[in-house]
Amino acid sequence: MADQDNNREEKRRLSENVDEIVDEVNKTVRTAIVKGVDAAENIGENIRDTIQGMKGSRDNVVMVRVDRESLDRLDDLVEAGIMGSRSEAAAYLIAEGIKARQGLFDRIGEKIGEIRRAKEELRRLVDEGENADSSGD
């Protein structure tokens, strides 16, 4: 009889533990869902803001050839209704790529500045050399 009582008590404790675990899992899932919804809304708002910003400032035309996979991704964005055209989709992906690699573009900009300064210095040297030659005639 004592064994049966022990078994019943053990089953009751296990049942309570299972209930506690289920409650914790439910809480965790609810929290994850709420956070996931919030994240999805934020992502949607960020994409919308980026697209709106690009639409207002897209004054330059660039023709580009893309591979099949890139074209498929552009078409996916259009078909999903996220973008209105391949052009908008391409502009969006270019802008996002630049943002993602901003550090690289900052370093490239610095090097271009150095190159421009070096070219200007070379022009001044040439101009000084020509002025020295013409005054010596």
Short mmCIF file of C-alpha atoms in Angstrom, two decimals:
data_model
loop_
_atom_site.label_atom_id
_atom_site.label_comp_id
_atom_site.label_asym_id
_atom_site.label_seq_id
_atom_site.Cartn_x
_atom_site.Cartn_y
_atom_site.Cartn_z
CA MET A 1 0.00 0.00 0.00
CA ALA A 2 2.85 2.36 0.83
CA ASP A 3 4.36 1.71 -2.60
CA GLN A 4 1.10 2.68 -4.27
CA ASP A 5 0.93 5.86 -2.20
CA ASN A 6 4.53 6.67 -3.12
CA ASN A 7 3.78 6.05 -6.79
CA ARG A 8 0.71 8.27 -6.66
CA GLU A 9 2.66 11.01 -4.89
CA GLU A 10 5.46 10.77 -7.44
CA LYS A 11 2.98 10.92 -10.34
CA ARG A 12 1.30 13.95 -8.73
CA ARG A 13 4.67 15.73 -8.38
CA LEU A 14 5.60 14.85 -11.96
CA SER A 15 2.24 16.12 -13.14
CA GLU A 16 2.80 19.39 -11.26
CA ASN A 17 6.31 19.68 -12.75
CA VAL A 18 4.95 19.06 -16.22
CA ASP A 19 2.29 21.72 -15.64
CA GLU A 20 4.97 24.18 -14.51
CA ILE A 21 7.10 23.38 -17.54
CA VAL A 22 4.14 23.79 -19.87
CA ASP A 23 3.31 27.15 -18.24
CA GLU A 24 6.90 28.32 -18.67
CA VAL A 25 6.97 27.19 -22.30
CA ASN A 26 3.68 29.00 -22.95
CA LYS A 27 5.06 32.20 -21.38
CA THR A 28 8.26 31.93 -23.40
CA VAL A 29 6.36 31.31 -26.64
CA ARG A 30 4.02 34.25 -25.96
CA THR A 31 6.99 36.51 -25.27
CA ALA A 32 8.74 35.33 -28.43
CA ILE A 33 5.62 35.93 -30.49
CA VAL A 34 5.20 39.46 -29.13
CA LYS A 35 8.86 40.24 -29.72
CA GLY A 36 8.69 38.68 -33.18
CA VAL A 37 5.67 40.78 -34.10
CA ASP A 38 7.41 43.91 -32.82
CA ALA A 39 10.55 43.06 -34.78
CA ALA A 40 8.55 42.37 -37.94
CA GLU A 41 6.75 45.70 -37.58
CA ASN A 42 10.06 47.51 -37.08
CA ILE A 43 11.57 45.82 -40.12
CA GLY A 44 8.52 46.73 -42.17
CA GLU A 45 8.71 50.35 -41.02
CA ASN A 46 12.45 50.50 -41.79
CA ILE A 47 11.91 49.11 -45.28
CA ARG A 48 9.01 51.52 -45.87
CA ASP A 49 11.10 54.50 -44.68
CA THR A 50 14.04 53.47 -46.84
CA ILE A 51 11.82 53.04 -49.89
CA GLN A 52 10.09 56.37 -49.34
CA GLY A 53 13.46 58.07 -48.95
CA MET A 54 14.73 56.52 -52.16
CA LYS A 55 11.63 57.38 -54.14
CA GLY A 56 12.07 61.04 -53.30
CA SER A 57 15.74 61.16 -54.22
CA ARG A 58 16.09 58.88 -57.24
CA ASP A 59 16.95 61.39 -59.95
CA ASN A 60 19.79 59.51 -61.64
CA VAL A 61 19.47 56.72 -64.17
CA VAL A 62 21.92 53.83 -64.27
CA MET A 63 21.62 50.91 -66.66
CA VAL A 64 22.98 47.68 -65.30
CA ARG A 65 23.12 44.08 -66.43
CA VAL A 66 22.41 41.47 -63.76
CA ASP A 67 22.61 37.70 -63.60
CA ARG A 68 19.52 35.50 -63.46
CA GLU A 69 19.57 35.06 -59.69
CA SER A 70 19.73 38.83 -59.09
CA LEU A 71 16.88 39.38 -61.53
CA ASP A 72 14.83 36.72 -59.74
CA ARG A 73 15.39 38.51 -56.40
CA LEU A 74 14.31 41.83 -57.94
CA ASP A 75 11.21 40.13 -59.32
CA ASP A 76 10.52 38.59 -55.89
CA LEU A 77 10.42 42.05 -54.33
CA VAL A 78 8.08 43.30 -57.05
CA GLU A 79 5.82 40.25 -56.93
CA ALA A 80 5.58 40.44 -53.14
CA GLY A 81 4.35 44.02 -53.50
CA ILE A 82 7.29 45.39 -51.52
CA MET A 83 8.54 47.30 -54.56
CA GLY A 84 6.61 48.74 -57.45
CA SER A 85 9.18 47.95 -60.12
CA ARG A 86 12.49 46.31 -60.82
CA SER A 87 14.04 49.77 -60.84
CA GLU A 88 12.79 50.50 -57.31
CA ALA A 89 13.95 47.08 -56.15
CA ALA A 90 17.43 47.57 -57.63
CA ALA A 91 17.73 51.05 -56.09
CA TYR A 92 16.67 49.67 -52.72
CA LEU A 93 19.18 46.80 -52.83
CA ILE A 94 21.99 49.12 -53.93
CA ALA A 95 21.22 51.53 -51.07
CA GLU A 96 21.07 48.68 -48.56
CA GLY A 97 24.36 47.27 -49.87
CA ILE A 98 26.04 50.64 -49.45
CA LYS A 99 24.69 50.96 -45.90
CA ALA A 100 25.87 47.44 -45.07
CA ARG A 101 29.39 48.24 -46.30
CA GLN A 102 29.56 51.86 -45.07
CA GLY A 103 32.95 51.31 -43.40
CA LEU A 104 34.44 50.19 -46.71
CA PHE A 105 32.99 53.19 -48.53
CA ASP A 106 34.37 55.52 -45.83
CA ARG A 107 37.87 54.10 -46.38
CA ILE A 108 37.47 54.35 -50.17
CA GLY A 109 36.40 58.00 -49.77
CA GLU A 110 39.51 58.73 -47.70
CA LYS A 111 41.77 57.17 -50.35
CA ILE A 112 40.03 59.10 -53.13
CA GLY A 113 40.65 62.29 -51.14
CA GLU A 114 44.35 61.40 -50.93
CA ILE A 115 44.47 60.71 -54.67
CA ARG A 116 42.78 64.04 -55.46
CA ARG A 117 45.23 65.92 -53.24
CA ALA A 118 48.17 64.15 -54.91
CA LYS A 119 46.82 65.03 -58.39
CA GLU A 120 46.39 68.67 -57.36
CA GLU A 121 49.94 68.72 -56.04
CA LEU A 122 51.20 67.29 -59.34
CA ARG A 123 49.25 69.95 -61.29
CA ARG A 124 50.84 72.69 -59.18
CA LEU A 125 54.30 71.20 -59.79
CA VAL A 126 53.66 71.15 -63.54
CA ASP A 127 52.31 74.72 -63.47
CA GLU A 128 55.34 75.91 -61.47
CA GLY A 129 57.66 74.14 -63.91
CA GLU A 130 55.95 75.76 -66.91
CA ASN A 131 56.06 79.20 -65.24
CA ALA A 132 59.77 78.75 -64.49
CA ASP A 133 60.45 77.70 -68.10
CA SER A 134 58.52 80.62 -69.61
CA SER A 135 60.19 83.21 -67.35
CA GLY A 136 63.59 81.86 -68.31
CA ASP A 137 63.05 82.51 -72.07
#
